[in-house]
Each structure stands twice: as structure tokens, then as C-alpha cells.
Tab-separated table of C-alpha atoms in Angstrom:
chain	number	residue	atom	x	y	z
J	192	MET	CA	10.477	-50.059	-61.685
J	193	ALA	CA	13.882	-49.180	-63.285
J	194	ASN	CA	14.132	-49.492	-67.074
J	195	SER	CA	16.911	-51.838	-68.098
J	196	ALA	CA	16.921	-50.530	-71.686
J	197	GLU	CA	19.161	-47.570	-70.758
J	198	SER	CA	21.413	-49.612	-68.375
J	199	PRO	CA	24.555	-51.597	-69.220
J	200	ILE	CA	23.075	-54.240	-66.908
J	201	SER	CA	21.487	-56.816	-69.190
J	202	THR	CA	19.535	-59.938	-68.496
J	203	ALA	CA	22.066	-62.014	-70.309
J	204	LEU	CA	24.939	-60.528	-68.240
J	205	ILE	CA	23.069	-61.189	-64.968
J	206	ARG	CA	22.283	-64.753	-65.976
J	207	GLN	CA	25.964	-65.389	-66.833
J	208	VAL	CA	27.108	-63.998	-63.452
J	209	ILE	CA	24.595	-66.215	-61.656
J	210	LYS	CA	25.575	-69.229	-63.695
J	211	ASP	CA	29.338	-68.707	-62.894
J	212	PHE	CA	28.506	-68.315	-59.174
J	213	LEU	CA	26.519	-71.524	-59.082
J	214	GLN	CA	29.091	-73.465	-61.067
J	215	GLU	CA	31.839	-72.299	-58.653
J	216	ARG	CA	29.813	-73.640	-55.772
J	217	LEU	CA	28.888	-76.851	-57.549
J	218	GLN	CA	32.284	-77.938	-58.779
J	219	PRO	CA	33.970	-78.683	-55.392
J	220	LYS	CA	30.845	-80.690	-54.334
J	221	LEU	CA	30.971	-82.787	-57.468
J	222	GLU	CA	34.636	-83.512	-56.945
J	223	ARG	CA	33.796	-85.025	-53.589
J	224	VAL	CA	31.136	-87.330	-55.037
J	225	LYS	CA	32.314	-90.866	-55.863
J	226	GLU	CA	31.762	-92.241	-59.379
J	227	ASN	CA	29.188	-94.801	-58.235
J	228	GLU	CA	27.072	-92.126	-56.416
J	229	VAL	CA	25.010	-91.316	-59.456
J	230	HIS	CA	21.944	-90.117	-57.608
J	231	GLU	CA	23.930	-87.768	-55.435
J	232	ARG	CA	25.555	-86.333	-58.569
J	233	GLU	CA	22.140	-85.831	-60.191
J	234	ARG	CA	20.758	-84.194	-57.040
J	235	LEU	CA	23.616	-81.714	-56.872
J	236	LEU	CA	23.191	-80.814	-60.578
J	237	LYS	CA	19.503	-80.336	-60.007
J	238	ASP	CA	19.889	-78.203	-56.912
J	239	HIS	CA	22.274	-75.897	-58.643
J	240	GLN	CA	19.974	-75.158	-61.555
J	241	PRO	CA	19.421	-71.346	-61.365
J	242	ALA	CA	15.635	-71.433	-60.936
J	243	ARG	CA	15.743	-74.100	-58.235
J	244	TRP	CA	18.661	-72.514	-56.343
J	245	ILE	CA	17.247	-68.996	-56.494
J	246	ALA	CA	13.836	-70.307	-55.254
J	247	ASN	CA	15.570	-72.005	-52.348
J	248	ALA	CA	17.594	-68.859	-51.583
J	249	ALA	CA	14.491	-66.747	-51.607
J	250	ASN	CA	12.994	-69.074	-48.971
J	251	ARG	CA	16.147	-68.929	-46.822
J	252	VAL	CA	16.882	-65.205	-47.090
J	253	GLY	CA	14.523	-64.570	-44.120
J	254	GLN	CA	16.963	-66.409	-41.889
J	255	ILE	CA	19.534	-63.671	-42.236
J	256	GLN	CA	19.573	-59.809	-41.949
J	257	GLN	CA	21.866	-57.120	-43.273
J	258	VAL	CA	22.956	-54.878	-40.401
J	259	THR	CA	25.461	-52.268	-39.297
J	260	HIS	CA	24.864	-52.707	-35.569
J	261	ALA	CA	24.597	-56.266	-34.323
J	262	LEU	CA	23.383	-57.743	-31.056
J	263	LYS	CA	25.010	-61.172	-31.091
J	264	TYR	CA	28.466	-59.735	-30.191
J	265	THR	CA	27.055	-59.199	-26.717
J	266	HIS	CA	25.980	-62.805	-26.350
J	267	PRO	CA	25.832	-65.436	-29.112
J	268	ASP	CA	22.363	-66.596	-27.880
J	269	ALA	CA	20.867	-63.044	-27.693
J	270	LYS	CA	17.629	-62.973	-29.765
J	271	GLY	CA	16.799	-59.281	-29.846
J	272	THR	CA	16.889	-56.669	-32.618
J	273	SER	CA	19.918	-55.735	-34.709
J	274	LEU	CA	19.826	-52.641	-36.912
J	275	ASN	CA	20.835	-51.456	-40.335
J	276	ALA	CA	21.410	-47.740	-39.741
J	277	PRO	CA	23.843	-45.083	-41.040
J	278	GLY	CA	24.613	-43.921	-37.473
J	279	ASN	CA	23.436	-40.744	-35.799
J	280	PRO	CA	23.318	-37.982	-38.466
J	281	GLU	CA	23.073	-35.292	-35.753
J	282	ALA	CA	26.342	-36.356	-34.079
J	283	ASP	CA	29.237	-34.052	-34.474
J	284	GLU	CA	31.943	-35.069	-36.929
J	285	LEU	CA	34.491	-34.899	-34.138
J	286	LEU	CA	32.640	-37.864	-32.543
J	287	VAL	CA	33.795	-41.005	-34.279
J	288	GLY	CA	30.945	-43.306	-35.243
J	289	THR	CA	29.322	-45.116	-38.107
J	290	HIS	CA	28.210	-41.727	-39.470
J	291	THR	CA	31.878	-40.772	-40.007
J	292	ILE	CA	32.585	-43.689	-42.443
J	293	ASP	CA	32.548	-42.708	-46.112
J	294	GLU	CA	31.687	-46.162	-47.321
J	295	VAL	CA	29.917	-48.390	-44.915
J	296	THR	CA	30.437	-52.151	-45.242
J	297	ALA	CA	27.212	-53.966	-44.218
J	298	ASP	CA	27.334	-57.030	-42.056
J	299	VAL	CA	24.993	-60.040	-41.955
J	300	VAL	CA	23.676	-61.799	-38.904
J	301	GLY	CA	21.420	-64.841	-38.596
J	302	ASN	CA	21.750	-68.466	-39.585
J	303	ALA	CA	25.293	-69.096	-40.729
J	304	ALA	CA	24.022	-71.839	-42.980
J	305	ALA	CA	22.221	-69.178	-45.092
J	306	LEU	CA	25.252	-66.864	-45.590
J	307	ASP	CA	25.663	-68.252	-49.092
J	308	VAL	CA	22.478	-66.335	-49.954
J	309	TYR	CA	24.184	-63.113	-48.953
J	310	LYS	CA	27.244	-64.002	-51.135
J	311	PHE	CA	24.838	-64.494	-54.002
J	312	LEU	CA	23.224	-61.081	-53.411
J	313	LYS	CA	26.576	-59.377	-53.254
J	314	LEU	CA	27.440	-60.457	-56.795
J	315	GLN	CA	28.377	-57.453	-58.871
J	316	VAL	CA	26.874	-56.639	-62.226
J	317	GLY	CA	27.592	-53.347	-63.918
J	318	GLY	CA	28.797	-51.788	-60.719
J	319	LYS	CA	25.742	-52.809	-58.633
J	320	THR	CA	24.959	-55.811	-56.541
J	321	LEU	CA	22.079	-58.118	-57.087
J	322	LEU	CA	20.730	-56.835	-53.780
J	323	ASP	CA	20.828	-53.278	-55.119
J	324	LEU	CA	19.007	-54.369	-58.232
J	325	ALA	CA	16.411	-56.243	-56.212
J	326	ILE	CA	15.720	-53.219	-54.002
J	327	GLU	CA	15.341	-50.920	-57.045
J	328	GLY	CA	13.144	-53.449	-58.849
J	329	ASN	CA	15.425	-53.809	-61.880
J	330	THR	CA	13.593	-55.387	-64.882
J	331	ALA	CA	16.739	-57.070	-66.146
J	332	LEU	CA	17.132	-58.865	-62.877
J	333	GLN	CA	13.517	-59.815	-62.924
J	334	ALA	CA	13.847	-61.319	-66.389
J	335	ALA	CA	17.078	-63.066	-65.365
J	336	PHE	CA	15.354	-64.687	-62.383
J	337	SER	CA	12.352	-66.145	-64.174
J	338	ASN	CA	10.089	-65.872	-67.132
J	339	ASP	CA	7.266	-65.953	-64.673
J	340	GLU	CA	6.848	-62.310	-63.805
J	341	GLU	CA	5.001	-62.862	-60.529
J	342	GLN	CA	7.400	-65.499	-59.414
J	343	ALA	CA	10.406	-63.217	-60.177
J	344	LYS	CA	8.839	-60.307	-58.368
J	345	SER	CA	8.151	-62.461	-55.341
J	346	TRP	CA	11.854	-63.564	-55.120
J	347	MET	CA	13.046	-59.954	-55.655
J	348	ALA	CA	10.792	-58.704	-52.803
J	349	ALA	CA	12.116	-61.440	-50.509
J	350	PHE	CA	15.730	-60.441	-51.268
J	351	ALA	CA	14.992	-56.774	-50.971
J	352	ASP	CA	13.785	-57.257	-47.393
J	353	LEU	CA	17.273	-58.374	-46.314
J	354	SER	CA	18.067	-55.155	-44.501
J	355	LYS	CA	14.712	-54.785	-42.700
J	356	PRO	CA	14.379	-55.745	-39.053
J	357	LYS	CA	12.639	-59.049	-38.339
J	358	GLY	CA	9.591	-58.344	-36.225
J	359	GLN	CA	9.153	-55.433	-33.712
J	360	PRO	CA	12.181	-53.870	-32.015
J	361	ALA	CA	13.036	-55.893	-28.911
J	362	SER	CA	15.805	-56.480	-26.458
J	363	HIS	CA	16.654	-59.800	-24.814
J	364	LYS	CA	17.707	-61.155	-21.442
J	365	PHE	CA	21.231	-61.786	-22.779
J	366	ALA	CA	21.540	-58.301	-24.317
J	367	LYS	CA	23.052	-55.230	-22.584
J	368	GLN	CA	20.230	-53.036	-21.286
J	369	LEU	CA	20.186	-49.663	-19.666
J	370	TYR	CA	17.020	-48.370	-18.021
J	371	TRP	CA	17.009	-44.542	-18.247
J	372	PRO	CA	14.546	-43.061	-15.765
J	373	MET	CA	11.895	-40.669	-16.996
J	374	GLU	CA	9.388	-38.469	-15.169
J	375	GLY	CA	6.839	-40.458	-13.158
J	376	ASN	CA	7.463	-44.195	-13.207
J	377	GLY	CA	8.419	-44.312	-16.903
J	378	TYR	CA	11.839	-45.129	-18.396
J	379	HIS	CA	13.639	-45.445	-21.692
J	380	LEU	CA	15.203	-48.845	-22.368
J	381	LEU	CA	18.576	-48.257	-24.044
J	382	ALA	CA	20.049	-51.303	-25.770
J	383	PRO	CA	23.671	-50.826	-26.818
J	384	LEU	CA	24.536	-52.689	-30.015
J	385	PHE	CA	27.941	-53.643	-31.414
J	386	PRO	CA	28.911	-51.265	-34.318
J	387	THR	CA	30.186	-54.020	-36.509
J	388	SER	CA	30.499	-51.908	-39.672
J	389	LEU	CA	32.561	-49.266	-37.807
J	390	VAL	CA	34.678	-51.938	-36.231
J	391	HIS	CA	35.256	-53.517	-39.665
J	392	HIS	CA	36.442	-50.178	-40.992
J	393	VAL	CA	38.859	-49.696	-38.048
J	394	VAL	CA	40.185	-53.284	-38.258
J	395	SER	CA	40.723	-52.988	-41.975
J	396	THR	CA	42.577	-49.699	-41.556
J	397	ILE	CA	44.831	-51.103	-38.815
J	398	ARG	CA	45.562	-54.222	-40.782
J	399	GLU	CA	46.471	-52.062	-43.803
J	400	ASP	CA	48.786	-50.015	-41.617
J	401	ARG	CA	50.412	-53.065	-40.070
J	402	PHE	CA	50.616	-55.643	-42.840
J	403	SER	CA	50.389	-53.895	-46.254
J	404	GLU	CA	53.328	-54.168	-48.557
J	405	GLU	CA	53.753	-50.358	-48.496
J	406	ALA	CA	53.835	-50.343	-44.706
J	407	LYS	CA	56.388	-53.157	-44.605
J	408	ALA	CA	58.593	-51.314	-47.198
J	409	ALA	CA	58.416	-48.077	-45.115
J	410	ARG	CA	59.424	-49.909	-41.953
J	411	LYS	CA	62.266	-51.611	-43.733
J	412	ALA	CA	63.498	-48.272	-45.038
J	413	TYR	CA	63.274	-46.808	-41.526
J	414	ARG	CA	65.321	-49.682	-40.031
J	415	GLU	CA	67.956	-49.317	-42.701
J	416	ARG	CA	67.886	-45.533	-42.413
J	417	GLU	CA	66.975	-45.147	-46.017
J	418	PRO	CA	64.603	-42.406	-47.402
J	419	TYR	CA	61.019	-43.410	-48.297
J	420	PRO	CA	58.119	-41.430	-49.887
J	421	HIS	CA	55.919	-41.774	-46.841
J	422	GLY	CA	55.880	-42.891	-43.193
J	423	PHE	CA	54.042	-45.666	-41.418
J	424	ARG	CA	51.733	-45.966	-38.391
J	425	GLU	CA	52.260	-47.984	-35.276
J	426	TYR	CA	49.670	-49.017	-32.658
J	427	PRO	CA	51.504	-49.820	-29.435
J	428	HIS	CA	49.920	-52.063	-26.795
J	429	LEU	CA	47.166	-53.220	-29.171
J	430	ALA	CA	44.857	-55.832	-27.637
J	431	ILE	CA	42.734	-58.378	-29.526
J	432	GLN	CA	39.222	-59.280	-28.416
J	433	ASN	CA	37.816	-62.519	-29.860
J	434	PHE	CA	34.166	-63.241	-30.749
J	435	GLY	CA	32.674	-66.666	-31.631
J	436	GLY	CA	35.627	-68.859	-30.642
J	437	THR	CA	36.323	-71.449	-33.364
J	438	LYS	CA	33.175	-70.493	-35.245
J	439	PRO	CA	33.208	-66.748	-35.809
J	440	GLN	CA	30.688	-67.134	-38.650
J	441	ASN	CA	28.049	-67.867	-35.978
J	442	ILE	CA	28.327	-64.193	-34.862
J	443	SER	CA	28.263	-62.532	-38.300
J	444	GLN	CA	29.665	-62.533	-41.721
J	445	LEU	CA	32.066	-59.643	-41.188
J	446	ASN	CA	33.190	-61.268	-37.876
J	447	SER	CA	34.145	-64.383	-39.914
J	448	GLU	CA	36.103	-62.186	-42.335
J	449	ARG	CA	37.935	-60.643	-39.369
J	450	TYR	CA	38.733	-64.138	-38.112
J	451	GLY	CA	36.673	-63.261	-34.983
J	452	GLU	CA	39.129	-60.481	-34.078
J	453	ASN	CA	38.454	-56.998	-32.861
J	454	TYR	CA	41.295	-54.641	-32.104
J	455	LEU	CA	41.259	-52.625	-28.838
J	456	LEU	CA	43.415	-49.527	-28.833
J	457	ALA	CA	45.338	-48.713	-25.689
J	458	ALA	CA	43.176	-46.128	-23.901
J	459	VAL	CA	45.961	-44.955	-21.522
J	460	PRO	CA	47.918	-41.653	-21.266
J	461	PRO	CA	51.341	-41.728	-22.932
J	462	LEU	CA	54.389	-42.440	-20.795
J	463	TRP	CA	56.829	-39.534	-20.744
J	464	LEU	CA	60.419	-40.791	-20.783
J	465	SER	CA	62.820	-38.031	-19.981
J	466	GLU	CA	66.562	-38.212	-20.689
J	467	PRO	CA	68.471	-39.206	-17.566
J	468	VAL	CA	69.867	-36.204	-15.673
J	469	ARG	CA	73.622	-36.159	-15.752
J	470	PRO	CA	75.487	-35.732	-12.469
J	471	PRO	CA	76.160	-31.996	-11.885
J	472	LEU	CA	79.927	-32.084	-12.218
J	473	ARG	CA	82.286	-29.136	-12.811
J	474	THR	CA	80.114	-26.762	-10.914
J	475	GLU	CA	80.128	-25.648	-7.265
J	476	SER	CA	76.327	-25.426	-7.076
J	477	ILE	CA	73.371	-26.536	-9.176
J	478	PHE	CA	71.989	-23.004	-8.716
J	479	ASP	CA	74.929	-21.430	-10.510
J	480	ARG	CA	73.592	-22.235	-14.043
J	481	LEU	CA	72.450	-25.826	-14.282
J	482	PHE	CA	69.065	-25.630	-12.576
J	483	GLY	CA	68.096	-22.297	-14.213
J	484	ARG	CA	68.544	-23.777	-17.715
J	485	ARG	CA	65.634	-26.165	-17.337
J	486	PRO	CA	62.767	-25.095	-19.757
J	487	ARG	CA	60.053	-25.341	-17.080
J	488	VAL	CA	62.155	-23.240	-14.722
J	489	ARG	CA	62.779	-20.597	-17.349
J	490	ASP	CA	59.033	-20.420	-18.090
J	491	LEU	CA	58.125	-20.109	-14.402
J	492	LEU	CA	60.744	-17.366	-13.844
J	493	ARG	CA	59.452	-15.429	-16.831
J	494	ILE	CA	55.890	-15.677	-15.637
J	495	LEU	CA	56.792	-14.709	-12.106
J	496	ARG	CA	58.896	-11.715	-13.268
J	497	ASP	CA	56.082	-10.448	-15.421
J	498	PHE	CA	53.611	-10.898	-12.691
J	499	LEU	CA	55.653	-9.030	-10.082
J	500	ALA	CA	56.295	-6.228	-12.500
J	501	ARG	CA	52.600	-5.762	-13.191
J	502	VAL	CA	51.581	-5.762	-9.476
J	503	GLN	CA	54.588	-3.897	-8.012
J	504	ASP	CA	52.396	-1.171	-6.638
J	505	VAL	CA	49.565	-3.374	-5.344
J	506	ASN	CA	49.397	-5.762	-2.448
J	507	ASN	CA	46.436	-7.900	-1.576
J	508	VAL	CA	45.496	-11.485	-0.755
J	509	ARG	CA	44.999	-12.539	-4.396
J	510	ILE	CA	48.380	-11.179	-5.413
J	511	ARG	CA	50.138	-12.829	-2.471
J	512	ASN	CA	48.443	-16.148	-3.167
J	513	THR	CA	49.413	-16.037	-6.859
J	514	ARG	CA	53.022	-15.186	-5.925
J	515	ALA	CA	53.114	-18.029	-3.400
J	516	GLU	CA	51.733	-20.491	-5.975
J	517	LEU	CA	54.406	-19.587	-8.529
J	518	ILE	CA	57.135	-19.808	-5.898
J	519	ALA	CA	55.793	-23.225	-4.930
J	520	HIS	CA	56.055	-24.403	-8.511
J	521	LEU	CA	59.705	-23.355	-8.604
J	522	ARG	CA	60.313	-25.112	-5.307
J	523	ASP	CA	58.763	-28.305	-6.809
J	524	GLU	CA	61.082	-28.012	-9.797
J	525	VAL	CA	64.073	-27.925	-7.351
J	526	LEU	CA	62.802	-31.094	-5.616
J	527	LEU	CA	62.127	-32.783	-8.984
J	528	PHE	CA	65.649	-31.934	-10.188
J	529	ALA	CA	67.055	-33.374	-6.925
J	530	ALA	CA	65.005	-36.609	-7.295
J	531	GLU	CA	66.194	-37.093	-10.861
J	532	THR	CA	69.828	-36.438	-9.874
J	533	GLN	CA	69.568	-38.912	-6.945
J	534	GLU	CA	68.757	-41.599	-9.612
J	535	ASN	CA	72.434	-41.568	-10.716
J	536	GLU	CA	74.726	-44.322	-9.537
J	537	PRO	CA	75.458	-43.855	-5.861
J	538	GLY	CA	78.935	-42.410	-5.255
J	539	TRP	CA	78.916	-40.257	-8.354
J	540	THR	CA	80.204	-37.329	-6.197
J	541	LEU	CA	83.533	-39.221	-5.876
J	542	ASP	CA	84.294	-38.336	-9.514
J	543	GLU	CA	87.365	-36.260	-9.625
J	544	MET	CA	85.557	-33.735	-11.768
J	545	CYS	CA	82.952	-33.125	-9.070
J	546	ARG	CA	83.322	-29.667	-7.472
J	547	LEU	CA	79.936	-29.591	-5.844
J	548	ASN	CA	79.694	-28.014	-2.354
J	549	VAL	CA	79.271	-30.409	0.576
J	550	ASP	CA	75.662	-29.505	1.263
J	551	GLU	CA	74.593	-30.379	-2.304
J	552	GLN	CA	76.668	-33.576	-2.253
J	553	CYS	CA	74.894	-34.787	0.862
J	554	TRP	CA	71.547	-33.781	-0.720
J	555	LEU	CA	72.004	-35.127	-4.224
J	556	ASP	CA	74.035	-38.262	-3.571
J	557	PRO	CA	72.510	-39.558	-0.335
J	558	GLU	CA	73.090	-43.280	-1.031
J	559	ARG	CA	76.824	-42.782	-1.035
J	560	ALA	CA	76.509	-42.561	2.724
J	561	GLY	CA	75.639	-46.286	2.731
J	562	GLN	CA	79.025	-47.267	1.274
J	563	ASP	CA	81.223	-44.485	2.535
J	564	GLU	CA	81.448	-44.013	6.344
J	565	SER	CA	83.346	-40.766	6.184
J	566	PHE	CA	80.747	-39.315	3.841
J	567	ALA	CA	78.006	-40.542	6.114
J	568	ALA	CA	79.643	-38.835	9.057
J	569	LEU	CA	80.018	-35.660	7.055
J	570	CYS	CA	76.329	-35.582	6.173
J	571	THR	CA	75.392	-36.229	9.742
J	572	GLY	CA	77.703	-33.596	11.028
J	573	VAL	CA	76.480	-30.675	8.961
J	574	ASP	CA	73.006	-29.274	8.626
J	575	TRP	CA	73.157	-29.341	4.785
J	576	ARG	CA	69.435	-28.418	4.565
J	577	ASP	CA	70.129	-24.805	5.700
J	578	GLY	CA	72.764	-24.487	2.996
J	579	ILE	CA	70.331	-25.751	0.290
J	580	CYS	CA	67.575	-23.392	1.419
J	581	ARG	CA	69.883	-20.465	1.595
J	582	ARG	CA	71.285	-21.047	-1.919
J	583	PHE	CA	67.767	-21.465	-3.293
J	584	ALA	CA	66.738	-18.165	-1.741
J	585	ASN	CA	69.716	-16.287	-2.953
J	586	TRP	CA	69.416	-17.750	-6.442
J	587	LEU	CA	65.681	-16.758	-6.645
J	588	ASN	CA	66.376	-13.254	-5.427
J	589	ALA	CA	69.008	-12.776	-8.061
J	590	GLN	CA	66.699	-14.092	-10.802
J	591	LEU	CA	63.846	-11.764	-9.747
J	592	THR	CA	65.748	-8.635	-9.013
J	593	SER	CA	65.318	-5.813	-11.456
J	594	THR	CA	64.960	-2.027	-11.371
J	595	GLN	CA	61.247	-2.451	-11.106
J	596	THR	CA	61.314	-5.308	-8.635
J	597	PRO	CA	64.286	-5.094	-6.251
J	598	MET	CA	64.616	-8.059	-3.928
J	599	GLY	CA	66.157	-7.857	-0.465
J	600	GLU	CA	66.780	-9.834	2.726
J	601	LEU	CA	63.092	-9.920	3.565
J	602	GLU	CA	62.181	-11.698	0.341
J	603	ALA	CA	65.131	-14.069	0.669
J	604	ARG	CA	63.921	-15.145	4.123
J	605	GLU	CA	60.509	-15.777	2.614
J	606	TRP	CA	61.889	-17.947	-0.216
J	607	GLN	CA	64.087	-19.813	2.222
J	608	SER	CA	61.191	-20.638	4.474
J	609	VAL	CA	59.180	-22.054	1.516
J	610	MET	CA	62.056	-24.440	0.800
J	611	GLU	CA	62.647	-25.305	4.446
J	612	LYS	CA	59.139	-26.503	5.061
J	613	GLU	CA	59.302	-29.015	2.233
J	614	ILE	CA	62.855	-30.259	2.836
J	615	ASN	CA	62.055	-30.712	6.589
J	616	LEU	CA	58.997	-32.795	5.697
J	617	MET	CA	61.058	-34.951	3.353
J	618	ARG	CA	63.709	-35.382	6.010
J	619	MET	CA	61.102	-36.482	8.549
J	620	GLU	CA	59.741	-38.985	6.055
J	621	LEU	CA	63.271	-40.437	5.390
J	622	ASP	CA	63.954	-40.632	9.079
J	623	PHE	CA	60.707	-42.520	9.581
J	624	TYR	CA	61.575	-45.201	7.002
J	625	ASP	CA	65.224	-45.413	8.179
């Protein structure tokens, strides 16, 4: 048992803290009692005498349990086991869990009418709670509880059992259950529990990030384009899950403190929003400079050039397949560029600054044909696809040609055929939907 002689925690201090707690609970009740209800007033005063109230609390503490992982979040009527555990100590720190929290806030489940007992046990004296003192068997607490040593020890033992499971570990028909097959006919029964302490840590962090005065000031400075010592965090597409309806305290103490709310982060990949592609004006062909300036295209060309230089004296299936794959990526970039350009307002090729050749006008501004009969006739009368494929082949040959890797007519026909196959397929699809 701990020796209180060396501790700043004294019996008198504990008694004063308990007295203040009981007075704080008593006063509102007395204010609701009418003047002529003398017996009710006497009963309240009697019930809030420390010895009587603590004895009653020791009897009721068995109705609640301190936990970190609770079952009632799965179903409010689930009767199985909840746990008070620090998480999995063998889990990697990269895996977020209860074990990664520096300071775990315990929750309490059980009879909501007995939650006042938990508030009593959370009273702080000298940096420790009454529950801590009860668990360590503090003599000052024992003396503060009662002059009857056995009686005080009995109450302390009852309070110290707060974090222990009630009965044998068990699941319930309303609980989540996973039967994990084992050799023979055996199985492990896995019972997922709600990590209420971890959730409380996450919710507290998010609320601090969203509603603290510092976060509000940082956002205000951002909106007004003013400097600020630090930034702020945003949680887009945050969803709120509710537990317990209008009575969140029936689920747990921390659920009540969270107003029954649990935040769900958006578990979706980010949306990439590219800048709109401007119409290719003031150029006769997108292959002159515009297309080749795209970062992805520059990267692919560099990789392809390096690859061809390394394998210039070798020719086998693996090399041909790798080269074909890289060419296909470049072809896809051409088609992506075309799709992005076609998102511009139809008729953009009518701009007086547009010097684009007819083939690429028909290709990149196809919807102009729906409002311009002469343009529609022009696109129908020329096989613009051949022009596109030929320009792509010539452009690619020019990009790849070096003293180490000279490109000629044979290669150009190969690049042209790669583009022809895809454009013809696209044309067939468009004709089908037309």
C-alpha cells in the first residue's frame, strides 16, 4: 500500500475535493425543492453526506466499466464483453490504432444512471484521480473514505475493479462476429469492437483543427491574404455517423461528450483537376511545339530515346514489346490532348488567330460541324485522319532521330500505323453513335 506521508496528497485535501463535488451535485437539487418539502430536503442532505454517498457509489460502480474498446456501438442492446486494452503492442507504428495514442482517454459503458460514479472517480487530487489512488491502495484515500479501515478498503477495492471485465469474455447475438476457420472443425471467433478511445482522440483532433480559435484566425488570415505564423487543416467531404440518437449517454460516456458523433474521413482517391487546355491558335500544327511541351510527353520521349540508344545493336521480342509500349503511351497522350482540346467551345477554330491546318481543325473542333455546314462538308470531303497520322509519325521520327538512332521511312510507317488503328477505332465508334 502506498505511503501518504511522502505524498502531497493528504486526507484533508481529498476530503475537501469530495465535499466540493457532492455540494456541487446537491445544490441544484435543493434549488428545485419547494419550501414546504421538508422531508425531501432532509433526504437530499442525508444522501449527499460523504460516507452515505460513497457507500452508495461503491454499490453502483459494478454497473459500469472503464473501457477503450466498446461493444454497444455495434448495437445498443448488445450484452457481450467490452475491453480496456492499450491496443496491439506488436502492431507497426505505421498502422494507426489505440497503441499509437500518447495519452489514451478511457471511456465508460454500462448503466447511464451510474455515470456520476465515474465522474467522482475522475476527481483530481495532486495530479492523480481518485480511481488511480484506489487502484494503488493509497492510505490517504482510505482514511478520507472512512475511519473504518475494513469498510474503506472494501470501497476502494470495488472502485479499483472499474476497468476489469464483468464475467467471462463473451460475444452476443447483436454483436459483430467473424468465424475464422481452423484446422479440423475448429474456429476462432473474432469479435470486432468499436475503438472508442481512438475515435475520441481523432474527433478531438479534428474539432481542434476545425473550431479552435487559432484555426479560425489562420483561416481568416488566409481569406484576407494576410501572413500568419502557421497554417490550418481542412477535412473535405467529412461525414458524421451518429450513435445513440437523442440519448448518446446510453452508449458510453465519451459518446455523450462527443454528442453521439463520429467523424468519417472521405476514403476516396483525390480528384485531379487540370487547367483547361487553351485552343491551339497561332500555330499550323499541334505537333510543331505545343504537344511536345507537355511534361508527360517530354518524360516519355526521354525514356524512349534512352531506351533506343541502349538497345541500338540488339533486336528481340522483349525490346520490340517495350518500344511498342512506349510508343503506345505517346499515342495515348496525343488522344488525351485531342480530347481535352475538344472540350473548348465549339467553333473556336473560327477565331481569326487560328492558323491550324484543316486536318487538325476537323479533328480538334468536331462539334463546329453541327453549326457550320461548309465546315461539315470540308470535314466529310477530306480524309483528315491520314493527315493526323502522318504528322504524328513525322513528329515522332524527328524527336527520336539522333546520330545513334537514325529514323527513316520504315519507322515513320510504323508510328503512323499505331496511330491509324486507334483513330479508326474512334471513328467507328463515333459513326455508330451518330
